CSV table of C-alpha atoms in Angstrom, one decimal:
chain,number,residue,atom,x,y,z
A,1,UNK,CA,14.8,19.5,-2.7
A,2,UNK,CA,13.2,19.6,0.9
A,3,UNK,CA,15.3,21.3,3.5
A,4,UNK,CA,17.3,18.5,5.8
A,5,UNK,CA,16.2,18.8,9.3
A,6,UNK,CA,18.0,17.5,12.2
A,7,UNK,CA,16.5,14.4,13.8
A,8,UNK,CA,14.8,16.2,16.6
A,9,UNK,CA,13.6,19.1,14.1
A,10,UNK,CA,12.1,16.2,12.0
A,11,UNK,CA,10.2,14.9,15.4
A,12,UNK,CA,9.1,18.5,16.3
A,13,UNK,CA,7.8,19.1,12.7
A,14,UNK,CA,5.4,15.8,13.1
A,15,UNK,CA,4.5,16.0,16.7
A,16,UNK,CA,4.8,18.1,19.8
A,17,UNK,CA,4.1,14.9,21.9
A,18,UNK,CA,7.5,12.9,22.1
A,19,UNK,CA,9.1,11.1,24.9
A,20,UNK,CA,12.5,10.0,24.2
A,21,UNK,CA,13.5,6.4,25.3
A,22,UNK,CA,16.7,5.6,27.0
A,23,UNK,CA,19.4,4.4,25.0
A,24,UNK,CA,20.4,0.8,25.3
A,25,UNK,CA,23.5,0.5,27.4
A,26,UNK,CA,27.0,0.0,25.9
A,27,UNK,CA,29.2,2.4,23.6
A,28,UNK,CA,31.5,1.7,20.8
A,29,UNK,CA,35.0,1.6,22.4
A,30,UNK,CA,37.9,3.4,21.0
A,31,UNK,CA,38.1,3.2,17.2
A,32,UNK,CA,35.6,0.5,16.9
A,33,UNK,CA,35.7,-3.2,16.0
A,34,UNK,CA,38.1,-2.7,13.2
A,35,UNK,CA,40.4,-0.5,15.0
A,36,UNK,CA,39.8,2.2,12.3
A,37,UNK,CA,42.3,5.0,13.1
A,38,UNK,CA,40.4,8.3,14.0
A,39,UNK,CA,36.8,6.7,14.2
A,40,UNK,CA,36.7,7.8,18.0
A,41,UNK,CA,37.6,11.3,17.0
A,42,UNK,CA,35.0,11.2,14.1
A,43,UNK,CA,32.3,10.2,16.6
A,44,UNK,CA,33.4,12.9,19.2
A,45,UNK,CA,32.9,15.7,16.4
A,46,UNK,CA,29.6,14.3,15.3
A,47,UNK,CA,28.4,14.6,18.8
A,48,UNK,CA,29.6,17.9,19.4
A,49,UNK,CA,28.3,19.0,15.8
A,50,UNK,CA,24.8,17.6,16.6
A,51,UNK,CA,24.5,17.0,20.3
A,52,UNK,CA,23.6,13.3,19.6
A,53,UNK,CA,25.4,10.2,20.9
A,54,UNK,CA,24.3,8.1,17.6
A,55,UNK,CA,22.6,8.5,14.5
A,56,UNK,CA,19.0,7.7,15.4
A,57,UNK,CA,16.6,8.9,18.2
A,58,UNK,CA,13.6,6.8,19.3
A,59,UNK,CA,10.7,7.1,21.9
A,60,UNK,CA,7.0,7.1,22.3
A,61,UNK,CA,5.1,9.8,20.4
A,62,UNK,CA,1.4,10.7,19.5
A,63,UNK,CA,0.6,11.9,16.0
A,64,UNK,CA,-2.8,13.1,15.2
A,65,UNK,CA,-4.1,11.8,18.4
A,66,UNK,CA,-2.7,8.2,17.7
A,67,UNK,CA,0.1,6.7,19.6
A,68,UNK,CA,3.0,5.3,18.1
A,69,UNK,CA,6.8,4.4,18.4
A,70,UNK,CA,8.8,7.0,16.5
A,71,UNK,CA,12.5,6.7,15.1
A,72,UNK,CA,14.2,9.6,13.6
A,73,UNK,CA,17.5,9.6,12.0
A,74,UNK,CA,20.4,12.3,12.5
A,75,UNK,CA,22.0,12.5,9.1
A,76,UNK,CA,24.4,15.0,10.7
A,77,UNK,CA,26.0,12.2,12.8
A,78,UNK,CA,28.3,10.4,10.3
A,79,UNK,CA,25.7,10.7,7.4
A,80,UNK,CA,23.0,8.9,9.4
A,81,UNK,CA,24.8,5.7,9.1
A,82,UNK,CA,24.0,2.5,10.7
A,83,UNK,CA,26.5,1.0,13.2
A,84,UNK,CA,26.3,-1.6,16.0
A,85,UNK,CA,25.1,1.2,18.5
A,86,UNK,CA,22.5,2.2,15.7
A,87,UNK,CA,21.4,-1.3,15.6
A,88,UNK,CA,20.9,-1.5,19.4
A,89,UNK,CA,18.6,1.5,19.2
A,90,UNK,CA,16.7,0.5,16.3
A,91,UNK,CA,16.2,-2.9,17.8
A,92,UNK,CA,14.9,-1.3,21.1
A,93,UNK,CA,12.6,0.8,19.1
A,94,UNK,CA,10.9,-2.2,17.3
A,95,UNK,CA,10.8,-4.2,20.6
A,96,UNK,CA,9.1,-1.3,22.3
A,97,UNK,CA,6.6,-1.3,19.5
A,98,UNK,CA,6.1,-5.0,19.8
A,99,UNK,CA,5.8,-4.9,23.7
A,100,UNK,CA,3.2,-1.9,23.5
A,101,UNK,CA,1.5,-3.1,20.3
A,102,UNK,CA,2.0,0.1,18.6
A,103,UNK,CA,2.6,1.0,15.1
A,104,UNK,CA,6.3,2.0,14.5
A,105,UNK,CA,7.1,5.3,12.3
A,106,UNK,CA,10.5,6.0,10.9
A,107,UNK,CA,11.7,9.2,9.8
A,108,UNK,CA,14.6,8.2,7.6
A,109,UNK,CA,17.8,10.1,6.5
A,110,UNK,CA,20.6,7.7,6.0
A,111,UNK,CA,23.6,7.3,3.7
A,112,UNK,CA,23.7,3.4,4.4
A,113,UNK,CA,26.1,1.2,6.7
A,114,UNK,CA,29.2,2.6,8.5
A,115,UNK,CA,32.3,1.6,6.9
A,116,UNK,CA,34.5,2.4,10.1
A,117,UNK,CA,32.6,-0.7,11.5
A,118,UNK,CA,33.2,-2.9,8.5
A,119,UNK,CA,30.9,-5.9,8.4
A,120,UNK,CA,29.8,-5.4,12.1
A,121,UNK,CA,27.8,-2.4,10.5
A,122,UNK,CA,26.6,-4.2,7.7
A,123,UNK,CA,25.0,-7.3,9.7
A,124,UNK,CA,22.9,-4.8,11.7
A,125,UNK,CA,20.7,-5.0,8.8
A,126,UNK,CA,19.9,-8.6,9.7
A,127,UNK,CA,19.0,-7.3,13.2
A,128,UNK,CA,16.7,-4.8,11.8
A,129,UNK,CA,15.1,-7.2,9.4
A,130,UNK,CA,14.5,-9.6,12.3
A,131,UNK,CA,13.1,-6.9,14.5
A,132,UNK,CA,10.7,-5.8,11.7
A,133,UNK,CA,9.6,-9.4,11.2
A,134,UNK,CA,8.9,-9.7,14.8
A,135,UNK,CA,6.8,-6.7,14.8
A,136,UNK,CA,5.0,-7.6,11.6
A,137,UNK,CA,4.0,-11.2,13.4
A,138,UNK,CA,2.7,-9.3,16.3
A,139,UNK,CA,0.4,-7.3,14.3
A,140,UNK,CA,1.3,-3.5,14.3
A,141,UNK,CA,1.9,-1.7,11.2
A,142,UNK,CA,5.1,0.1,10.0
A,143,UNK,CA,5.2,3.3,8.3
A,144,UNK,CA,8.1,5.0,7.0
A,145,UNK,CA,8.8,8.7,5.8
A,146,UNK,CA,11.5,8.9,3.5
A,147,UNK,CA,13.6,12.2,4.0
A,148,UNK,CA,16.7,13.4,2.0
A,149,UNK,CA,18.7,11.2,1.6
A,150,UNK,CA,17.2,7.6,2.0
A,151,UNK,CA,19.9,5.3,0.7
A,152,UNK,CA,21.6,1.9,1.4
A,153,UNK,CA,20.6,-0.4,4.0
A,154,UNK,CA,18.2,2.0,5.7
A,155,UNK,CA,16.2,2.1,2.7
A,156,UNK,CA,16.3,-1.6,2.1
A,157,UNK,CA,15.0,-2.5,5.6
A,158,UNK,CA,13.2,0.4,7.4
A,159,UNK,CA,12.3,2.2,4.3
A,160,UNK,CA,11.2,-0.4,1.7
A,161,UNK,CA,10.2,-2.9,4.1
A,162,UNK,CA,7.6,-0.8,5.7
A,163,UNK,CA,3.8,-1.3,5.1
A,164,UNK,CA,3.3,2.2,4.1
A,165,UNK,CA,5.9,4.4,2.5
A,166,UNK,CA,5.8,8.2,2.2
A,167,UNK,CA,8.5,10.3,0.7
A,168,UNK,CA,9.1,14.2,1.1
A,169,UNK,CA,9.2,15.8,-2.3
A,170,UNK,CA,12.6,15.8,-4.1
A,171,UNK,CA,14.2,13.5,-1.6
A,172,UNK,CA,17.0,11.3,-2.9
A,173,UNK,CA,16.1,7.5,-2.4
A,174,UNK,CA,17.7,4.4,-3.6
A,175,UNK,CA,19.8,1.5,-2.7
A,176,UNK,CA,22.9,3.2,-4.4
A,177,UNK,CA,24.1,6.4,-2.7
A,178,UNK,CA,25.1,9.3,-4.9
A,179,UNK,CA,28.7,8.6,-4.7
A,180,UNK,CA,28.6,4.9,-5.8
A,181,UNK,CA,26.1,5.2,-8.6
A,182,UNK,CA,27.3,4.6,-12.2
A,183,UNK,CA,28.4,7.9,-13.7
A,184,UNK,CA,25.7,7.6,-16.5
A,185,UNK,CA,22.9,6.7,-14.2
A,186,UNK,CA,19.5,8.5,-14.6
A,187,UNK,CA,19.2,10.6,-11.6
A,188,UNK,CA,15.5,10.7,-11.8
A,189,UNK,CA,15.5,7.0,-10.9
A,190,UNK,CA,17.0,7.8,-7.5
A,191,UNK,CA,14.4,10.5,-6.4
A,192,UNK,CA,11.2,10.3,-4.6
A,193,UNK,CA,9.3,11.0,-7.8
A,194,UNK,CA,11.0,8.3,-9.7
A,195,UNK,CA,10.5,5.7,-6.9
A,196,UNK,CA,6.8,6.6,-6.9
A,197,UNK,CA,6.5,5.9,-10.7
A,198,UNK,CA,8.5,2.7,-10.1
A,199,UNK,CA,6.1,1.4,-7.6
A,200,UNK,CA,8.3,1.6,-4.4
A,201,UNK,CA,6.7,4.7,-2.6
A,202,UNK,CA,2.9,5.1,-2.0
A,203,UNK,CA,2.9,8.8,-2.0
A,204,UNK,CA,4.7,12.0,-1.7
A,205,UNK,CA,3.8,14.2,1.0
A,206,UNK,CA,4.7,17.9,1.3
A,207,UNK,CA,6.2,18.8,4.5
A,208,UNK,CA,3.3,20.8,5.8
A,209,UNK,CA,1.0,18.0,5.1
A,210,UNK,CA,3.1,15.1,6.8
A,211,UNK,CA,1.5,15.6,10.4
A,212,UNK,CA,-1.9,15.1,9.2
A,213,UNK,CA,-1.1,12.5,6.7
A,214,UNK,CA,0.8,10.4,9.2
A,215,UNK,CA,-2.0,10.9,11.9
A,216,UNK,CA,-4.7,9.8,9.4
A,217,UNK,CA,-2.6,6.7,8.5
A,218,UNK,CA,-2.0,5.8,12.1
A,219,UNK,CA,-5.8,5.8,12.6
A,220,UNK,CA,-6.4,3.8,9.3
A,221,UNK,CA,-3.8,1.3,10.2
A,222,UNK,CA,-4.6,0.7,14.0
A,223,UNK,CA,-4.5,-3.0,14.8
A,224,UNK,CA,-8.0,-4.6,15.5
A,225,UNK,CA,-8.1,-7.6,17.7
A,226,UNK,CA,-11.8,-8.0,17.5
A,227,UNK,CA,-13.2,-9.9,14.6
A,228,UNK,CA,-14.1,-7.2,11.9
A,229,UNK,CA,-17.5,-6.8,10.4
A,230,UNK,CA,-18.1,-7.5,6.7
A,231,UNK,CA,-17.6,-4.5,4.6
A,232,UNK,CA,-20.9,-3.1,3.8
A,233,UNK,CA,-22.0,-3.3,0.0
A,234,UNK,CA,-21.8,0.0,-1.6
A,235,UNK,CA,-25.2,1.4,-3.0
A,236,UNK,CA,-25.4,1.1,-6.9
A,237,UNK,CA,-24.9,4.4,-8.4
A,238,UNK,CA,-27.0,3.4,-11.4
A,239,UNK,CA,-30.8,2.8,-12.3
A,240,UNK,CA,-32.2,-0.2,-10.6
A,241,UNK,CA,-33.9,-1.6,-13.9
A,242,UNK,CA,-32.0,-4.7,-14.9
A,243,UNK,CA,-31.0,-5.5,-18.6
A,244,UNK,CA,-33.4,-7.6,-20.7
A,245,UNK,CA,-30.7,-9.6,-22.7
A,246,UNK,CA,-27.2,-10.5,-22.1
A,247,UNK,CA,-26.1,-8.2,-25.1
A,248,UNK,CA,-27.8,-5.4,-23.3
A,249,UNK,CA,-26.0,-6.2,-20.1
A,250,UNK,CA,-22.6,-6.2,-22.0
A,251,UNK,CA,-23.5,-2.7,-23.6
A,252,UNK,CA,-24.6,-1.2,-20.4
A,253,UNK,CA,-21.3,-2.5,-18.6
A,254,UNK,CA,-19.2,-0.8,-21.5
A,255,UNK,CA,-21.2,2.4,-21.7
A,256,UNK,CA,-18.9,5.3,-21.2
A,257,UNK,CA,-21.3,7.3,-19.2
A,258,UNK,CA,-22.0,4.7,-16.4
A,259,UNK,CA,-20.4,5.2,-12.9
A,260,UNK,CA,-16.8,4.1,-12.3
A,261,UNK,CA,-14.8,3.2,-9.4
A,262,UNK,CA,-13.9,6.7,-8.3
A,263,UNK,CA,-17.6,7.6,-8.0
A,264,UNK,CA,-18.3,4.4,-5.9
A,265,UNK,CA,-15.2,5.2,-3.5
A,266,UNK,CA,-16.0,8.8,-3.2
A,267,UNK,CA,-19.7,8.1,-2.3
A,268,UNK,CA,-18.7,5.2,0.2
A,269,UNK,CA,-15.8,6.7,2.0
A,270,UNK,CA,-15.6,9.6,4.5
A,271,UNK,CA,-11.8,9.7,4.0
A,272,UNK,CA,-9.4,7.6,2.1
A,273,UNK,CA,-5.8,7.3,1.5
A,274,UNK,CA,-4.1,5.7,-1.6
A,275,UNK,CA,-1.4,3.0,-1.6
A,276,UNK,CA,0.5,2.7,-4.8
A,277,UNK,CA,2.9,0.2,-6.3
A,278,UNK,CA,3.9,-3.5,-6.4
A,279,UNK,CA,7.2,-3.0,-4.8
A,280,UNK,CA,8.7,-4.7,-7.9
A,281,UNK,CA,9.2,-1.7,-10.1
A,282,UNK,CA,5.5,-1.5,-11.4
A,283,UNK,CA,2.4,0.4,-10.9
A,284,UNK,CA,-1.2,0.1,-12.6
A,285,UNK,CA,-3.0,3.4,-12.9
A,286,UNK,CA,-6.2,1.3,-13.9
A,287,UNK,CA,-6.4,0.2,-10.1
A,288,UNK,CA,-7.1,2.0,-7.1
A,289,UNK,CA,-5.8,1.0,-3.7
A,290,UNK,CA,-5.9,2.0,-0.2
A,291,UNK,CA,-7.5,2.2,3.0
A,292,UNK,CA,-10.5,4.6,4.0
A,293,UNK,CA,-12.9,5.4,6.9
A,294,UNK,CA,-16.6,4.3,6.5
A,295,UNK,CA,-18.7,5.6,9.3
A,296,UNK,CA,-15.8,5.7,11.6
A,297,UNK,CA,-14.3,2.2,10.7
A,298,UNK,CA,-11.3,1.4,8.6
A,299,UNK,CA,-12.0,-0.5,5.3
A,300,UNK,CA,-9.4,-1.5,2.9
A,301,UNK,CA,-10.3,-1.1,-0.9
A,302,UNK,CA,-9.0,-2.4,-4.4
A,303,UNK,CA,-10.9,-1.1,-7.2
A,304,UNK,CA,-10.5,-1.8,-10.9
A,305,UNK,CA,-11.1,1.2,-13.0
A,306,UNK,CA,-12.5,-0.4,-16.5
A,307,UNK,CA,-9.1,-1.2,-18.0
A,308,UNK,CA,-7.3,-4.3,-18.5
A,309,UNK,CA,-5.6,-5.1,-15.2
A,310,UNK,CA,-1.7,-5.2,-15.3
A,311,UNK,CA,0.5,-7.6,-13.4
A,312,UNK,CA,1.7,-4.8,-11.3
A,313,UNK,CA,-2.0,-4.1,-10.5
A,314,UNK,CA,-2.6,-7.6,-9.1
A,315,UNK,CA,0.6,-7.6,-7.0
A,316,UNK,CA,-0.4,-4.3,-5.6
A,317,UNK,CA,-3.9,-5.6,-4.7
A,318,UNK,CA,-2.4,-8.7,-3.0
A,319,UNK,CA,-0.2,-6.4,-0.8
A,320,UNK,CA,-3.0,-4.3,0.3
A,321,UNK,CA,-5.2,-7.3,1.0
A,322,UNK,CA,-2.5,-9.1,3.0
A,323,UNK,CA,-1.9,-5.7,5.0
A,324,UNK,CA,-5.5,-5.5,5.8
A,325,UNK,CA,-5.9,-9.2,6.7
A,326,UNK,CA,-2.8,-8.7,9.2
A,327,UNK,CA,-4.5,-5.5,10.8
A,328,UNK,CA,-7.9,-6.9,11.0
A,329,UNK,CA,-9.4,-4.7,8.5
A,330,UNK,CA,-12.2,-5.8,6.1
A,331,UNK,CA,-11.6,-5.5,2.4
A,332,UNK,CA,-14.0,-4.1,-0.4
A,333,UNK,CA,-13.2,-4.9,-3.9
A,334,UNK,CA,-14.7,-3.2,-6.9
A,335,UNK,CA,-14.5,-5.2,-10.1
A,336,UNK,CA,-14.5,-3.6,-13.5
A,337,UNK,CA,-12.3,-5.1,-16.2
A,338,UNK,CA,-12.5,-6.6,-19.7
A,339,UNK,CA,-9.9,-8.8,-18.3
A,340,UNK,CA,-6.3,-9.2,-17.4
A,341,UNK,CA,-3.7,-7.4,-19.7
A,342,UNK,CA,-2.6,-10.0,-22.2
A,343,UNK,CA,0.1,-8.0,-24.3
A,344,UNK,CA,3.7,-9.4,-24.5
A,345,UNK,CA,4.8,-6.9,-21.8
A,346,UNK,CA,2.3,-8.1,-19.4
A,347,UNK,CA,3.6,-11.6,-20.0
A,348,UNK,CA,7.3,-10.6,-19.5
A,349,UNK,CA,6.1,-8.9,-16.3
A,350,UNK,CA,4.8,-12.3,-14.8
A,351,UNK,CA,1.1,-12.0,-15.4
A,352,UNK,CA,0.2,-15.6,-14.4
A,353,UNK,CA,2.1,-15.4,-11.2
A,354,UNK,CA,0.7,-12.0,-10.3
A,355,UNK,CA,-2.8,-13.2,-10.9
A,356,UNK,CA,-2.1,-16.2,-8.7
A,357,UNK,CA,-1.0,-13.9,-6.2
A,358,UNK,CA,-4.2,-12.1,-6.1
A,359,UNK,CA,-6.2,-15.2,-6.1
A,360,UNK,CA,-4.1,-16.5,-3.1
A,361,UNK,CA,-4.4,-13.4,-1.0
A,362,UNK,CA,-8.3,-13.4,-1.2
A,363,UNK,CA,-8.3,-17.2,-0.5
A,364,UNK,CA,-6.1,-16.8,2.5
A,365,UNK,CA,-7.8,-13.9,4.0
A,366,UNK,CA,-9.2,-14.2,7.4
A,367,UNK,CA,-11.0,-11.0,7.3
A,368,UNK,CA,-14.2,-10.5,5.4
A,369,UNK,CA,-13.7,-9.6,1.7
A,370,UNK,CA,-16.7,-8.2,0.1
A,371,UNK,CA,-17.0,-7.5,-3.7
A,372,UNK,CA,-19.2,-5.2,-5.9
A,373,UNK,CA,-19.0,-5.9,-9.6
A,374,UNK,CA,-19.9,-2.4,-11.2
A,375,UNK,CA,-19.0,-2.8,-14.8
A,376,UNK,CA,-17.4,-5.6,-16.8
A,377,UNK,CA,-16.3,-8.8,-15.2
A,378,UNK,CA,-14.0,-10.2,-17.9
A,379,UNK,CA,-13.1,-13.8,-17.1
A,380,UNK,CA,-10.3,-14.7,-14.7
A,381,UNK,CA,-8.8,-11.2,-14.6
A,382,UNK,CA,-11.9,-10.1,-12.8
A,383,UNK,CA,-12.4,-13.2,-10.8
A,384,UNK,CA,-8.9,-12.7,-9.2
A,385,UNK,CA,-10.2,-9.9,-7.3
A,386,UNK,CA,-13.7,-11.2,-6.5
A,387,UNK,CA,-14.8,-12.8,-3.2
A,388,UNK,CA,-15.9,-16.4,-3.7
A,389,UNK,CA,-18.7,-16.2,-1.3
A,390,UNK,CA,-19.4,-12.4,-0.8
A,391,UNK,CA,-20.0,-10.9,-4.4
A,392,UNK,CA,-22.8,-8.6,-5.3
A,393,UNK,CA,-23.6,-7.1,-8.7
A,394,UNK,CA,-24.9,-3.9,-10.0
A,395,UNK,CA,-27.4,-3.3,-12.8
A,396,UNK,CA,-24.6,-2.1,-14.9
A,397,UNK,CA,-22.5,-5.1,-14.8
A,398,UNK,CA,-21.9,-8.3,-16.2
A,399,UNK,CA,-19.8,-11.3,-15.4
A,400,UNK,CA,-18.5,-13.9,-17.9
A,401,UNK,CA,-16.2,-16.5,-18.4
A,402,UNK,CA,-15.1,-15.1,-21.5
A,403,UNK,CA,-16.2,-12.1,-23.6
A,404,UNK,CA,-19.1,-12.9,-26.1
A,405,UNK,CA,-17.0,-11.8,-29.1
A,406,UNK,CA,-14.1,-14.0,-28.2
A,407,UNK,CA,-16.5,-17.0,-27.3
A,408,UNK,CA,-18.1,-16.7,-30.6
A,409,UNK,CA,-14.8,-16.6,-32.5
A,410,UNK,CA,-13.6,-19.7,-30.5
A,411,UNK,CA,-16.8,-21.3,-31.6
A,412,UNK,CA,-16.3,-20.4,-35.0
A,413,UNK,CA,-19.5,-18.4,-35.1
A,414,UNK,CA,-20.4,-15.7,-37.5
A,415,UNK,CA,-20.1,-12.2,-36.2
A,416,UNK,CA,-23.9,-11.7,-36.2
A,417,UNK,CA,-24.2,-14.4,-33.4
A,418,UNK,CA,-22.3,-12.6,-30.9
A,419,UNK,CA,-25.5,-11.3,-29.2
A,420,UNK,CA,-27.0,-14.6,-29.2
A,421,UNK,CA,-23.7,-16.1,-27.6
A,422,UNK,CA,-24.1,-13.4,-24.9
A,423,UNK,CA,-27.3,-14.7,-23.9
A,424,UNK,CA,-26.1,-18.4,-23.8
A,425,UNK,CA,-23.3,-17.4,-21.4
A,426,UNK,CA,-25.9,-16.1,-18.8
A,427,UNK,CA,-23.9,-13.4,-17.8
A,428,UNK,CA,-26.6,-10.7,-16.9
A,429,UNK,CA,-26.6,-9.4,-13.1
A,430,UNK,CA,-29.9,-11.5,-12.5
A,431,UNK,CA,-28.4,-14.7,-14.1
A,432,UNK,CA,-25.4,-14.3,-11.7
A,433,UNK,CA,-27.6,-14.3,-8.8
A,434,UNK,CA,-29.7,-17.4,-10.1
A,435,UNK,CA,-26.5,-19.3,-10.7
A,436,UNK,CA,-25.3,-18.6,-7.1
A,437,UNK,CA,-22.2,-16.6,-8.4
A,438,UNK,CA,-23.5,-13.4,-6.8
A,439,UNK,CA,-25.3,-12.9,-3.6
A,440,UNK,CA,-27.7,-9.9,-4.8
A,441,UNK,CA,-28.1,-7.2,-7.3
A,442,UNK,CA,-27.3,-3.9,-5.6
A,443,UNK,CA,-30.2,-1.5,-5.5
A,444,UNK,CA,-30.0,2.4,-6.2
A,445,UNK,CA,-28.4,4.5,-3.7
A,446,UNK,CA,-30.5,5.9,-0.7
A,447,UNK,CA,-31.2,9.6,-1.1
A,448,UNK,CA,-29.5,11.9,1.4
A,449,UNK,CA,-31.8,13.8,3.8
A,450,UNK,CA,-33.2,16.8,1.9
A,451,UNK,CA,-32.8,15.4,-1.5
A,452,UNK,CA,-35.8,15.2,-3.7
A,453,UNK,CA,-36.6,12.9,-6.5
A,454,UNK,CA,-35.6,15.2,-9.1
A,455,UNK,CA,-32.6,16.8,-7.0
């Protein structure tokens, strides 16, 4: 488990450039709104122990050269719990981010709402949610770092509601705190690693890597007011010759040794940071998502990896596309799938709704979305992640309304007619350009300076 730092130690571990903002006026009087006997003394002891007047500290900071508004929780002050005065400070931090048009970074360590203030404490979650919605509408991103522990309302608002969610290794994370969980609950479900597997956390970051990681994310998530340029088309990492027949195109797209999404992303981006999970309990290892830098400019990416895309993958893709759209960042999608997953579990997980959500995210995007089909383009499961007016294809790809084998089966054709059916479907890269489905067949990659023909 990661060492528990105080609020100010957590800030100092992230940046040396922090200017604390003045706390909003007002103090909790006496034993608070419920008249909870001994509450005033508990607060006084917490202040004496921590040196803080409340469970959060906030102010302006610079991380990795990028300005932000920073919130840090003090778990030593009544378990980092949220009360009315905590709500005042959190709301003030969000408003500062709105006014200054800066991203908000939250270093969270909280046990939930403060029971000594009853429903007054619980309703602070409404305040935080409203403030978060105002900041989201204004544009700037929200990034959460989950420390140990992150539970209750703080997890359900500042944490899970952030655009990017990072966690420290071994941190306790969950809506239910350790003292209110079922006795037989699996403890792995309440940890950083379990939440990553469940799609609720984007990445687990070791403490020593946190300043650099947060700094890179702030650079990638900077809001862009100017219209973004379209994402350039990555060079095809394949030979420029085109398949002769439809079946040749299918075989090339299915070849085990053709370039896959990781190769294209590595060649295209100077730096990239992943986003993971659909925030609904699922991940899809066959989909790579995130933001990267291309020649100094941020570009979001969604890349299929040649497997059947699962509902969690489509939901994750939609989340990333909508975030990029809000921030004014162009999107690159790489299409490579035999189709959407069609097993019973996929149907139970809402395959239709998830695919519809991906279609809707691309249709509504105001930023340019550029697509490169790098392998199989299997029916609607591929089309859901393809830009309708900015799709390009590689020589190693095909795109079809249905796989040739399935088309032949539906038409009650013998297996030996599958190849002819592939030709009739006009699914080759050059066919797609002729039909107006694709803009171009991407050419071979440009050689770097110093490379020779055989190098």
